[in-house]
Short mmCIF file of C-alpha atoms (C1' of nucleotides) in Angstrom, two decimals:
data_model
loop_
_atom_site.label_atom_id
_atom_site.label_comp_id
_atom_site.label_asym_id
_atom_site.label_seq_id
_atom_site.Cartn_x
_atom_site.Cartn_y
_atom_site.Cartn_z
CA MET M 1 93.76 -29.35 11.43
CA GLU M 2 91.94 -26.48 10.12
CA VAL M 3 88.63 -26.42 11.15
CA ARG M 4 87.15 -23.39 9.29
CA ARG M 5 83.34 -22.38 9.25
CA GLN M 6 80.96 -21.88 5.97
CA ASP M 7 80.46 -19.61 4.70
CA ILE M 8 78.51 -17.22 6.98
CA HIS M 9 74.75 -17.39 5.10
CA ASN M 10 74.81 -20.78 6.26
CA SER M 11 71.08 -21.04 7.47
CA ASP M 12 72.24 -23.61 10.15
CA ILE M 13 74.15 -20.81 12.40
CA PRO M 14 71.60 -20.21 14.60
CA VAL M 15 69.72 -16.38 14.20
CA VAL M 16 70.95 -14.95 16.95
CA CYS M 17 74.69 -15.57 16.02
CA ARG M 18 74.22 -14.98 12.82
CA ALA M 19 73.07 -11.00 13.89
CA CYS M 20 75.99 -11.08 16.55
CA GLU M 21 78.91 -12.19 14.25
CA ALA M 22 78.04 -10.04 11.33
CA ARG M 23 79.12 -7.33 13.71
CA HIS M 24 81.33 -8.42 15.73
CA GLY M 25 84.86 -10.72 15.20
CA GLY M 26 84.49 -12.99 18.30
CA VAL M 27 85.68 -16.08 19.02
CA CYS M 28 82.36 -17.87 17.90
CA GLY M 29 84.25 -17.12 14.80
CA ALA M 30 86.11 -20.10 14.80
CA LEU M 31 83.49 -21.94 15.62
CA THR M 32 81.04 -24.48 12.68
CA SER M 33 77.80 -24.40 12.61
CA GLU M 34 76.78 -27.04 14.53
CA GLN M 35 79.60 -26.33 16.60
CA LEU M 36 77.90 -22.53 17.03
CA THR M 37 74.08 -24.12 17.08
CA GLU M 38 74.92 -26.77 20.35
CA LEU M 39 77.38 -23.97 22.50
CA ASN M 40 74.02 -22.00 21.71
CA LYS M 41 72.03 -23.83 23.04
CA HIS M 42 73.18 -23.46 26.49
CA SER M 43 74.14 -19.97 25.95
CA SER M 44 72.46 -17.26 27.09
CA ARG M 45 72.07 -13.09 26.54
CA HIS M 46 72.62 -10.94 29.62
CA ARG M 47 71.86 -6.60 29.68
CA LEU M 48 73.88 -5.16 32.32
CA GLU M 49 73.51 -2.08 33.90
CA THR M 50 76.73 0.18 34.81
CA GLY M 51 78.54 -1.60 38.67
CA SER M 52 76.70 -4.98 38.01
CA GLU M 53 79.71 -7.49 38.99
CA VAL M 54 79.69 -10.14 35.81
CA ILE M 55 82.02 -11.69 38.27
CA GLY M 56 83.88 -11.49 41.64
CA GLN M 57 87.49 -11.95 43.27
CA GLY M 58 88.27 -15.07 44.99
CA GLU M 59 84.52 -16.92 43.11
CA THR M 60 84.78 -19.96 41.27
CA VAL M 61 83.89 -19.24 37.36
CA VAL M 62 80.51 -20.71 35.96
CA ASN M 63 80.80 -19.05 33.41
CA TYR M 64 82.21 -17.25 30.08
CA SER M 65 81.20 -13.81 27.81
CA ASN M 66 81.32 -12.63 25.00
CA ILE M 67 80.24 -8.78 25.21
CA MET M 68 78.39 -7.77 22.64
CA ARG M 69 78.19 -3.82 23.29
CA GLY M 70 80.44 -2.05 26.43
CA VAL M 71 82.85 -1.31 28.59
CA VAL M 72 83.20 -4.33 31.40
CA LYS M 73 86.22 -2.76 34.06
CA LEU M 74 88.54 -5.92 35.41
CA THR M 75 89.84 -4.89 38.92
CA LYS M 76 91.45 -6.20 42.22
CA VAL M 77 91.07 -4.81 45.13
CA MET M 78 93.85 -4.81 48.34
CA ALA M 79 92.55 -5.96 51.77
CA ASP M 80 92.62 -2.27 53.09
CA GLY M 81 90.23 -1.52 50.29
CA ARG M 82 92.71 -0.25 47.78
CA GLN M 83 91.60 -0.43 43.80
CA GLN M 84 92.57 -1.42 40.59
CA ILE M 85 91.60 -1.33 37.70
CA VAL M 86 93.76 -4.19 35.00
CA GLY M 87 91.93 -3.41 32.45
CA LEU M 88 89.80 -2.70 30.46
CA GLN M 89 87.25 -4.85 27.26
CA PHE M 90 85.06 -3.90 25.07
CA ALA M 91 83.02 -5.45 22.78
CA PRO M 92 83.84 -7.47 20.74
CA ASP M 93 85.93 -9.20 23.70
CA PHE M 94 86.16 -12.56 25.32
CA LEU M 95 85.72 -12.44 29.01
CA GLY M 96 87.05 -15.00 31.25
CA ARG M 97 89.91 -16.81 32.20
CA PRO M 98 90.32 -19.31 30.86
CA PHE M 99 91.70 -23.55 32.18
CA LEU M 100 91.09 -20.96 36.50
CA THR M 101 88.43 -21.94 38.08
CA GLU M 102 88.41 -19.02 40.41
CA SER M 103 88.97 -16.08 39.07
CA ALA M 104 91.27 -13.57 40.47
CA ILE M 105 90.19 -10.59 38.95
CA THR M 106 86.75 -8.91 39.60
CA ALA M 107 84.59 -7.80 36.10
CA GLU M 108 82.09 -5.06 36.66
CA ALA M 109 80.23 -3.30 34.07
CA ALA M 110 81.76 -0.24 33.92
CA THR M 111 78.49 1.18 31.10
CA ASP M 112 75.38 -0.18 30.40
CA SER M 113 76.14 -3.68 28.47
CA GLU M 114 75.13 -6.62 27.19
CA VAL M 115 77.02 -10.08 27.06
CA CYS M 116 76.65 -13.07 26.21
CA ASN M 117 77.40 -16.27 28.68
CA PHE M 118 78.60 -20.45 27.67
CA PRO M 119 78.81 -22.47 30.78
CA ARG M 120 82.65 -22.54 31.86
CA THR M 121 82.24 -26.22 31.17
CA VAL M 122 80.52 -25.96 27.58
CA LEU M 123 83.26 -24.15 26.01
CA ASP M 124 85.98 -25.94 27.69
CA ARG M 125 85.04 -29.11 26.20
CA LEU M 126 85.16 -27.13 22.81
CA VAL M 127 88.32 -26.07 22.99
CA LYS M 128 89.79 -29.05 24.03
CA LYS M 129 88.05 -29.67 20.92
CA THR M 130 89.20 -27.23 18.13
CA PRO M 131 92.67 -25.93 18.04
CA GLU M 132 90.97 -23.08 16.40
CA LEU M 133 89.11 -21.72 19.08
CA GLU M 134 91.94 -22.05 20.99
CA HIS M 135 93.58 -20.14 18.83
CA MET M 136 91.62 -17.52 18.96
CA LEU M 137 91.41 -17.15 22.79
CA HIS M 138 95.12 -17.91 22.84
CA GLN M 139 95.34 -14.51 20.41
CA GLN M 140 93.03 -12.53 23.08
CA ALA M 141 95.41 -13.31 25.46
CA LEU M 142 98.37 -12.24 24.12
CA LYS M 143 96.15 -9.11 23.08
CA GLU M 144 95.69 -8.09 26.73
CA LEU M 145 99.46 -9.33 27.69
CA ASP M 146 100.51 -6.34 25.01
CA GLU M 147 97.60 -4.25 26.22
CA ALA M 148 98.97 -5.02 29.95
CA ARG M 149 102.41 -4.35 29.03
CA ASP M 150 101.37 -0.94 27.99
CA TRP M 151 99.72 0.21 30.55
CA MET M 152 102.15 -1.55 33.94
CA LEU M 153 105.07 1.81 31.66
CA THR M 154 102.12 4.21 32.19
CA LEU M 155 101.66 3.68 35.25
CA GLY M 156 104.93 3.02 36.30
CA ARG M 157 107.16 5.89 34.33
CA LYS M 158 104.22 8.75 33.41
CA THR M 159 103.35 11.83 35.17
CA ALA M 160 99.81 12.12 35.98
CA GLN M 161 99.55 14.65 32.98
CA GLU M 162 100.97 12.16 30.65
CA LYS M 163 98.49 9.04 32.83
CA VAL M 164 95.31 11.30 32.11
CA ALA M 165 96.77 12.21 28.31
CA SER M 166 97.62 8.20 27.31
CA PHE M 167 93.58 6.96 28.53
CA LEU M 168 91.89 9.67 26.75
CA TYR M 169 93.79 8.80 23.66
CA LEU M 170 93.33 4.90 24.81
CA ILE M 171 89.54 5.44 24.58
CA ALA M 172 90.01 7.51 21.72
CA THR M 173 91.38 4.41 19.76
CA HIS M 174 89.09 1.65 21.44
CA ILE M 175 85.66 3.43 22.31
CA ASP M 176 84.40 2.46 18.96
CA PRO M 177 85.76 0.57 16.81
CA GLU M 178 83.75 0.76 13.11
CA SER M 179 84.36 5.00 13.13
CA VAL M 180 86.82 6.70 11.49
CA ASP M 181 86.43 9.38 13.27
CA MET M 182 87.85 9.12 17.32
CA SER M 183 88.21 13.13 17.71
CA ALA M 184 84.77 13.15 19.97
CA PHE M 185 83.29 10.14 22.02
CA ASP M 186 81.58 10.03 25.40
CA LEU M 187 83.94 9.16 28.59
CA PRO M 188 83.04 4.90 30.03
CA LEU M 189 84.28 5.91 32.86
CA SER M 190 83.63 8.03 36.35
CA ARG M 191 86.38 10.41 37.04
CA ALA M 192 87.05 7.58 40.11
CA ASP M 193 87.45 4.74 37.95
CA ILE M 194 89.72 6.42 35.66
CA ALA M 195 91.60 7.34 38.88
CA ASP M 196 91.19 3.41 39.51
CA PHE M 197 92.71 3.15 36.59
CA LEU M 198 95.69 5.59 36.57
CA GLY M 199 96.52 4.75 40.29
CA LEU M 200 95.76 8.54 40.66
CA THR M 201 93.04 10.27 43.43
CA ILE M 202 89.93 11.40 41.69
CA GLU M 203 91.42 15.47 42.78
CA THR M 204 94.10 14.86 40.58
CA VAL M 205 92.36 13.03 37.62
CA SER M 206 89.78 16.28 37.95
CA ARG M 207 92.73 19.03 37.81
CA GLN M 208 94.73 16.66 34.78
CA PHE M 209 91.62 17.31 33.00
CA THR M 210 90.97 21.32 33.47
CA LYS M 211 94.84 21.70 32.96
CA LEU M 212 94.88 20.10 29.48
CA ARG M 213 90.69 21.89 28.59
CA LYS M 214 92.75 25.07 29.68
CA GLU M 215 96.23 24.56 27.44
CA ASN M 216 93.22 23.73 24.14
CA VAL M 217 94.46 19.88 24.35
CA ILE M 218 90.73 18.46 25.00
CA ARG M 219 87.11 20.41 25.12
CA ILE M 220 84.36 18.40 27.44
CA GLU M 221 81.30 18.70 27.86
CA ASN M 222 79.02 17.55 30.81
CA ASN M 223 81.66 16.23 32.14
CA ARG M 224 81.58 13.64 30.18
CA HIS M 225 81.68 14.25 26.60
CA VAL M 226 85.98 14.50 25.21
CA THR M 227 86.25 16.36 21.66
CA VAL M 228 90.01 16.57 20.83
CA PRO M 229 91.04 18.94 18.50
CA ASP M 230 94.45 17.37 17.39
CA MET M 231 94.32 13.78 18.07
CA ASP M 232 98.50 13.60 16.85
CA ARG M 233 98.58 16.89 20.07
CA LEU M 234 97.24 13.85 22.56
CA MET M 235 99.22 11.43 21.44
CA ARG M 236 102.50 14.10 21.70
CA TYR M 237 100.99 14.81 25.45
CA ALA M 238 100.74 11.24 26.25
CA GLY M 239 104.08 10.80 25.95
CA ASN M 240 104.05 8.40 22.51
CA ASP M 241 106.06 10.04 20.77
CA MET W 1 93.58 -35.06 18.96
CA GLU W 2 95.61 -35.41 21.87
CA VAL W 3 99.62 -35.66 20.87
CA ARG W 4 101.56 -37.23 23.37
CA ARG W 5 104.91 -37.67 24.37
CA GLN W 6 106.38 -41.23 24.30
CA ASP W 7 108.11 -42.64 27.30
CA ILE W 8 110.74 -39.57 28.23
CA HIS W 9 113.65 -42.39 28.15
CA ASN W 10 112.70 -42.85 24.67
CA SER W 11 116.62 -42.81 22.87
CA ASP W 12 114.37 -41.27 19.80
CA ILE W 13 114.24 -37.66 21.29
CA PRO W 14 117.57 -35.80 21.29
CA VAL W 15 120.30 -36.12 23.62
CA VAL W 16 120.03 -32.44 24.48
CA CYS W 17 116.35 -32.19 24.94
CA ARG W 18 116.56 -35.37 27.35
CA ALA W 19 118.68 -34.03 30.03
CA CYS W 20 116.81 -30.51 29.27
CA GLU W 21 113.57 -31.69 29.73
CA ALA W 22 114.32 -34.33 32.76
CA ARG W 23 114.95 -30.75 34.33
CA HIS W 24 112.33 -27.84 32.91
CA GLY W 25 108.25 -28.30 32.38
CA GLY W 26 109.00 -26.02 29.12
CA VAL W 27 106.87 -25.76 25.78
CA CYS W 28 109.21 -28.80 24.56
CA GLY W 29 106.90 -31.42 26.66
CA ALA W 30 104.03 -30.63 24.07
CA LEU W 31 106.20 -32.34 21.14
CA THR W 32 106.74 -35.72 19.56
CA SER W 33 110.14 -37.10 19.45
CA GLU W 34 110.05 -37.01 16.01
CA GLN W 35 109.36 -33.56 16.26
CA LEU W 36 111.69 -32.45 18.55
CA THR W 37 114.56 -33.84 16.59
CA GLU W 38 113.19 -31.75 13.58
CA LEU W 39 112.75 -28.45 15.80
CA ASN W 40 116.39 -28.98 17.10
CA LYS W 41 117.78 -29.07 13.80
CA HIS W 42 117.61 -25.64 13.55
CA SER W 43 117.79 -25.15 17.71
CA SER W 44 121.25 -23.56 19.54
CA ARG W 45 122.29 -22.47 22.65
CA HIS W 46 123.37 -19.99 24.03
CA ARG W 47 125.36 -18.55 26.88
CA LEU W 48 123.84 -15.08 27.77
CA GLU W 49 126.06 -12.84 29.38
CA THR W 50 124.90 -10.22 32.35
CA GLY W 51 123.05 -7.13 30.07
CA SER W 52 123.34 -8.44 26.58
CA GLU W 53 120.14 -7.62 24.40
CA VAL W 54 118.25 -11.16 22.67
CA ILE W 55 116.41 -9.16 20.80
CA GLY W 56 114.75 -5.17 21.30
CA GLN W 57 111.93 -3.02 20.84
CA GLY W 58 111.22 -2.50 17.51
CA GLU W 59 113.38 -5.42 15.78
CA THR W 60 111.99 -8.13 13.55
CA VAL W 61 111.64 -11.27 15.96
CA VAL W 62 113.58 -14.32 14.05
CA ASN W 63 113.67 -16.48 17.11
CA TYR W 64 112.00 -17.80 20.15
CA SER W 65 114.16 -19.10 22.51
CA ASN W 66 113.55 -21.28 26.74
CA ILE W 67 115.49 -20.23 29.53
CA MET W 68 117.28 -22.75 30.00
CA ARG W 69 119.47 -21.63 33.76
CA GLY W 70 119.34 -17.19 34.74
CA VAL W 71 116.43 -15.00 34.49
CA VAL W 72 115.59 -12.34 31.18
CA LYS W 73 113.67 -9.08 31.73
CA LEU W 74 111.24 -7.83 29.81
CA THR W 75 111.31 -3.71 29.24
CA LYS W 76 109.99 -0.88 27.85
CA VAL W 77 111.54 2.46 27.32
CA MET W 78 110.13 6.12 26.58
CA ALA W 79 111.26 8.00 23.51
CA ASP W 80 112.95 10.26 26.25
CA GLY W 81 114.76 7.33 27.90
CA ARG W 82 112.70 6.28 30.90
CA GLN W 83 112.72 2.73 31.67
CA GLN W 84 110.01 0.31 32.49
CA ILE W 85 110.39 -3.74 33.39
CA VAL W 86 106.82 -5.07 32.08
CA GLY W 87 108.31 -8.51 33.09
CA LEU W 88 110.44 -11.33 34.48
CA GLN W 89 111.14 -14.30 32.95
CA PHE W 90 112.83 -17.42 34.96
CA ALA W 91 113.54 -21.05 33.90
CA PRO W 92 112.16 -22.76 32.10
CA ASP W 93 109.88 -20.74 30.44
CA PHE W 94 109.76 -19.57 26.61
CA LEU W 95 110.68 -16.40 25.00
CA GLY W 96 108.51 -15.02 22.50
CA ARG W 97 105.87 -13.32 21.48
CA PRO W 98 103.64 -15.69 18.91
CA PHE W 99 102.34 -14.39 15.65
CA LEU W 100 104.06 -11.19 15.75
CA THR W 101 107.40 -10.37 13.94
CA GLU W 102 107.97 -6.58 15.36
CA SER W 103 109.06 -7.20 18.57
CA ALA W 104 107.31 -4.55 21.60
CA ILE W 105 109.48 -4.91 23.91
CA THR W 106 113.09 -5.80 24.31
CA ALA W 107 114.53 -8.65 26.39
CA GLU W 108 117.48 -8.79 28.33
CA ALA W 109 119.24 -11.25 30.48
CA ALA W 110 119.60 -9.80 33.91
CA THR W 111 122.11 -12.34 35.33
CA ASP W 112 124.54 -14.70 33.15
CA SER W 113 121.93 -16.82 31.26
CA GLU W 114 121.80 -19.48 29.03
CA VAL W 115 118.40 -20.06 26.22
CA CYS W 116 117.43 -22.01 23.69
CA ASN W 117 116.90 -20.23 20.61
CA PHE W 118 115.18 -22.03 17.63
CA PRO W 119 113.71 -19.99 14.59
CA ARG W 120 110.28 -17.88 14.47
CA THR W 121 108.98 -19.71 10.92
CA VAL W 122 109.85 -23.92 12.26
CA LEU W 123 107.92 -22.85 16.03
CA ASP W 124 105.00 -20.78 13.83
CA ARG W 125 104.49 -23.49 11.95
CA LEU W 126 105.25 -26.69 14.42
CA VAL W 127 102.36 -23.94 16.03
CA LYS W 128 100.11 -24.57 13.89
CA LYS W 129 100.17 -28.61 12.85
CA THR W 130 100.14 -29.20 17.33
CA PRO W 131 96.96 -27.95 19.49
CA GLU W 132 99.29 -29.11 22.16
CA LEU W 133 102.38 -26.74 22.03
CA GLU W 134 99.48 -24.35 20.78
CA HIS W 135 97.62 -25.33 24.14
CA MET W 136 101.73 -24.81 26.64
CA LEU W 137 102.09 -21.09 25.31
CA HIS W 138 98.53 -20.38 25.94
CA GLN W 139 98.84 -21.80 29.34
CA GLN W 140 102.32 -19.33 29.31
CA ALA W 141 100.63 -16.55 27.74
CA LEU W 142 97.66 -16.78 30.51
CA LYS W 143 100.13 -17.08 33.36
CA GLU W 144 102.12 -14.19 32.18
CA LEU W 145 98.68 -12.09 31.78
CA ASP W 146 97.59 -12.89 35.67
CA GLU W 147 101.19 -11.97 36.59
CA ALA W 148 101.31 -8.77 34.32
CA ARG W 149 97.75 -7.38 36.23
CA ASP W 150 99.26 -8.57 39.98
CA TRP W 151 102.10 -6.14 38.74
CA MET W 152 100.00 -3.02 37.98
CA LEU W 153 98.05 -3.21 41.54
CA THR W 154 101.30 -3.23 42.97
CA LEU W 155 102.88 -0.15 40.51
CA GLY W 156 99.77 1.62 40.69
CA ARG W 157 98.23 1.86 44.66
CA LYS W 158 101.28 0.62 46.38
CA THR W 159 103.39 2.66 48.61
CA ALA W 160 107.40 2.26 48.23
CA GLN W 161 108.11 0.53 50.94
CA GLU W 162 104.59 -1.91 49.13
CA LYS W 163 106.81 -2.43 46.01
CA VAL W 164 110.30 -3.01 46.85
CA ALA W 165 108.18 -5.97 49.67
CA SER W 166 106.33 -6.66 46.84
CA PHE W 167 109.91 -7.50 44.75
CA LEU W 168 112.08 -9.28 48.10
CA TYR W 169 108.67 -11.44 47.50
CA LEU W 170 108.25 -12.56 44.18
CA ILE W 171 112.01 -12.97 43.80
CA ALA W 172 112.23 -15.10 46.87
CA THR W 173 108.76 -17.53 45.08
CA HIS W 174 110.04 -17.39 41.50
CA ILE W 175 113.83 -17.82 42.09
CA ASP W 176 114.66 -21.37 42.72
CA PRO W 177 111.06 -23.85 41.40
CA GLU W 178 112.95 -26.23 43.03
CA SER W 179 114.18 -25.34 46.16
CA VAL W 180 111.69 -25.92 49.33
CA ASP W 181 113.26 -23.08 50.96
CA MET W 182 112.79 -19.32 49.92
CA SER W 183 114.96 -17.55 52.57
CA ALA W 184 117.82 -16.71 51.61
CA PHE W 185 118.39 -15.41 47.81
CA ASP W 186 120.66 -13.91 44.90
CA LEU W 187 119.27 -10.90 43.76
CA PRO W 188 118.78 -11.19 39.86
CA LEU W 189 118.59 -7.67 39.42
CA SER W 190 120.54 -4.34 40.30
CA ARG W 191 119.11 -1.16 42.40
CA ALA W 192 118.80 0.30 38.80
CA ASP W 193 116.54 -2.78 37.42
CA ILE W 194 114.66 -3.00 40.64
CA ALA W 195 113.62 0.84 40.20
CA ASP W 196 113.14 0.24 36.53
CA PHE W 197 110.50 -2.62 38.23
CA LEU W 198 108.98 -0.74 40.34
CA GLY W 199 108.27 2.20 39.02
CA LEU W 200 111.07 3.86 42.01
CA THR W 201 114.34 5.62 41.15
CA ILE W 202 116.87 4.17 42.84
CA GLU W 203 117.61 6.55 45.85
CA THR W 204 114.44 5.37 46.42
CA VAL W 205 115.01 1.84 46.01
CA SER W 206 118.21 1.68 48.10
CA ARG W 207 116.09 4.06 50.95
CA GLN W 208 113.49 0.85 51.71
CA PHE W 209 115.65 -1.58 51.35
CA THR W 210 117.67 0.01 54.19
CA LYS W 211 114.17 0.66 56.16
CA LEU W 212 113.42 -3.18 55.55
CA ARG W 213 117.31 -3.86 57.49
CA LYS W 214 116.89 -1.99 60.02
CA GLU W 215 112.94 -3.14 61.24
CA ASN W 216 114.55 -7.06 60.36
CA VAL W 217 112.16 -8.03 58.12
CA ILE W 218 115.82 -8.54 55.62
CA ARG W 219 119.04 -9.12 56.02
CA ILE W 220 121.46 -8.48 53.77
CA GLU W 221 125.04 -9.25 52.44
CA ASN W 222 127.02 -7.79 48.90
CA ASN W 223 124.69 -5.95 48.39
CA ARG W 224 122.69 -8.95 46.21
CA HIS W 225 122.50 -11.32 48.87
CA VAL W 226 119.26 -11.19 51.23
CA THR W 227 117.62 -13.30 53.94
CA VAL W 228 114.61 -13.81 54.82
CA PRO W 229 114.15 -14.45 58.65
CA ASP W 230 109.80 -14.38 58.12
CA MET W 231 108.44 -14.46 54.87
CA ASP W 232 104.67 -14.10 56.60
CA ARG W 233 106.13 -10.56 57.87
CA LEU W 234 107.83 -9.74 54.59
CA MET W 235 103.83 -10.88 52.74
CA ARG W 236 102.56 -8.26 55.63
CA TYR W 237 105.28 -6.23 54.44
CA ALA W 238 104.69 -6.33 50.68
CA GLY W 239 101.17 -5.45 50.75
CA ASN W 240 99.45 -9.04 49.85
CA ASP W 241 97.38 -10.16 53.45
"C1'" DC H 1 148.45 -0.72 48.00
"C1'" DT H 2 146.58 2.98 46.23
"C1'" DC H 3 144.14 4.18 42.22
"C1'" DG H 4 140.35 4.82 39.67
"C1'" DC H 5 135.49 3.21 38.58
"C1'" DC H 6 131.15 1.93 40.04
"C1'" DA H 7 127.06 0.41 42.09
"C1'" DT H 8 124.70 1.34 45.93
"C1'" DT H 9 124.07 4.41 50.30
"C1'" DT H 10 123.09 8.82 52.78
"C1'" DG H 11 121.70 13.70 53.22
"C1'" DA H 12 119.13 17.63 52.07
"C1'" DT H 13 115.77 20.23 49.09
"C1'" DT H 14 112.07 20.48 45.13
"C1'" DT H 15 108.73 18.72 43.60
"C1'" DT H 16 104.35 16.10 42.45
"C1'" DG H 17 101.10 14.09 44.37
"C1'" DA H 18 97.67 12.71 48.14
"C1'" DT H 19 94.78 14.52 51.17
"C1'" DC H 20 91.81 17.07 53.72
"C1'" DA H 21 88.19 20.15 53.56
"C1'" DA H 22 84.97 23.98 51.28
"C1'" DG H 23 82.81 24.78 46.82
"C1'" DT H 24 80.14 24.11 43.02
"C1'" DG H 25 76.26 22.45 39.23
"C1'" DC H 26 72.80 19.49 37.48
"C1'" DA H 27 69.07 16.40 37.79
"C1'" DA H 28 65.84 13.94 40.55
"C1'" DC H 29 61.91 14.75 43.53
"C1'" DC H 30 58.68 16.97 47.51
"C1'" DG I 1 60.66 27.24 44.01
"C1'" DG I 2 63.38 25.29 47.92
"C1'" DT I 3 65.67 21.23 48.77
"C1'" DT I 4 69.04 16.55 48.97
"C1'" DG I 5 72.47 13.86 47.00
"C1'" DC I 6 76.07 13.26 43.50
"C1'" DA I 7 79.80 13.95 40.68
"C1'" DC I 8 83.01 16.41 39.61
"C1'" DT I 9 86.64 20.88 40.85
"C1'" DT I 10 89.06 23.37 43.66
"C1'" DG I 11 91.97 25.13 47.13
"C1'" DA I 12 95.38 25.00 51.32
"C1'" DT I 13 97.57 21.93 53.16
"C1'" DC I 14 100.44 17.86 53.77
"C1'" DA I 15 103.98 13.63 52.93
"C1'" DA I 16 106.20 10.94 49.92
"C1'" DA I 17 109.15 10.23 46.28
"C1'" DA I 18 112.05 12.33 42.83
"C1'" DT I 19 116.56 14.89 42.34
"C1'" DC I 20 120.50 17.13 43.34
"C1'" DA I 21 124.69 16.50 46.00
"C1'" DA I 22 128.01 13.82 48.27
"C1'" DA I 23 130.10 9.91 50.68
"C1'" DT I 24 130.98 5.60 51.38
"C1'" DG I 25 132.54 0.60 50.13
"C1'" DG I 26 134.14 -3.13 47.32
"C1'" DC I 27 137.02 -4.60 43.78
"C1'" DG I 28 139.79 -5.34 39.94
"C1'" DA I 29 144.34 -3.01 37.29
"C1'" DG I 30 148.59 -0.99 38.08
#
DNA sequence: CTCGCCATTTGATTTTGATCAAGTGCAACC
DNA sequence: GGTTGCACTTGATCAAAATCAAATGGCGAG
């Protein structure tokens, strides 16, 4: 039942995938070199500029993607325009909703990004034949579910200050999985996006940034670059004791 | 690759499962009669009184469950006691977080309920051997993820009135999957639970109920029984246009 | 029947965050 | 150098929901 990849240095693996896998641990890791070669025939890399849409709410899904670089935001909008970010995805996350053809959310590059696209039909076929691949996708879905539920607590029960601190803590711990030092990073989202993520207005977000800055919980340069002198202190501000 | 159940009337299937499956479409449907028999050796049914805990936040998971009857609430609590319901599960949902031994949430019977428990170790072993079972669990995880994201929009961007209307609409459409008529039902949650679900206080919930009643969107008897004369109208109040 | 216990409702007041309305700072462009 | 545009900040006011504080109402025990 177990389908195991050969040695990662196996020359059967497409060059582009070899370079990719070395850096990331995405779902492709579940595939044999033959399957990778097959998938690679239909896959294509794309650069996404900030703000460009991967898929829109209500549209038909033709592609799944792997995020190679950057941050992708998942949003839901109401009829009157109110908007909520329901997820942030970082490399090497899988992007897409298996087994449904209509997307319930909009996915949009929050920063300059790079993705690897594969046709839905090809991957769906591969999933049916490869239990290990479904397992990877299942794990990712469960991870996203855990994150969504954590965030529900933040949205429903935290104060504006705690929400903003929670956001900063989230970014600090997710933006660069390689790095050990989480105390300095660039925000991948604008104030408007942060507000949409936290269920606040940009004004409230701005005020809370100012407050955290004045209380020396964070330092900010150029509106985007953040330094955290004491991560535990930030965590306490976030309400995660 | 496909592992198909035999005819549902196959006498190899444990009696208790036959009765169960006929009514529900839970994850056990993915198992062969042999596997069902095996699982059944270790499984046990339990009645849960309202308020009794299935698993606590931070505890070690020893059992997974299938909900046979009733409603189970999934909650998260902060150190200072603030609480958020992050999911509601109805029969025949699967209850548990595969592949993790420590629970990140508390699961508690919201109404009198009945569950079928199986040891984590037995099911985990079965999942490894049965791709179809993992597929069912994957589907359920994706469904819960979709629901969680819908709810994030409600928590982050809707008004108190819209939140309460959204809750009523959710219950109307989920409480009795068999029934065609969704216009009358009993609330499975107390005002306090509803508040925890909506990220509000009980007072605000109560006031919104009163308002919806006065505007003839709903009728309420005995604090728990709700009638909805016009479901579309309720949906508009919920902000789902 | 009455008491006491809950859950729920209702009312008065306060607080938090939203809204409305200017400012500020910075980079691109002429 | 000055103008424009944009993202963000700051300030004043407002509104929604939280908080604090009593009622109310149903229900089981005595």
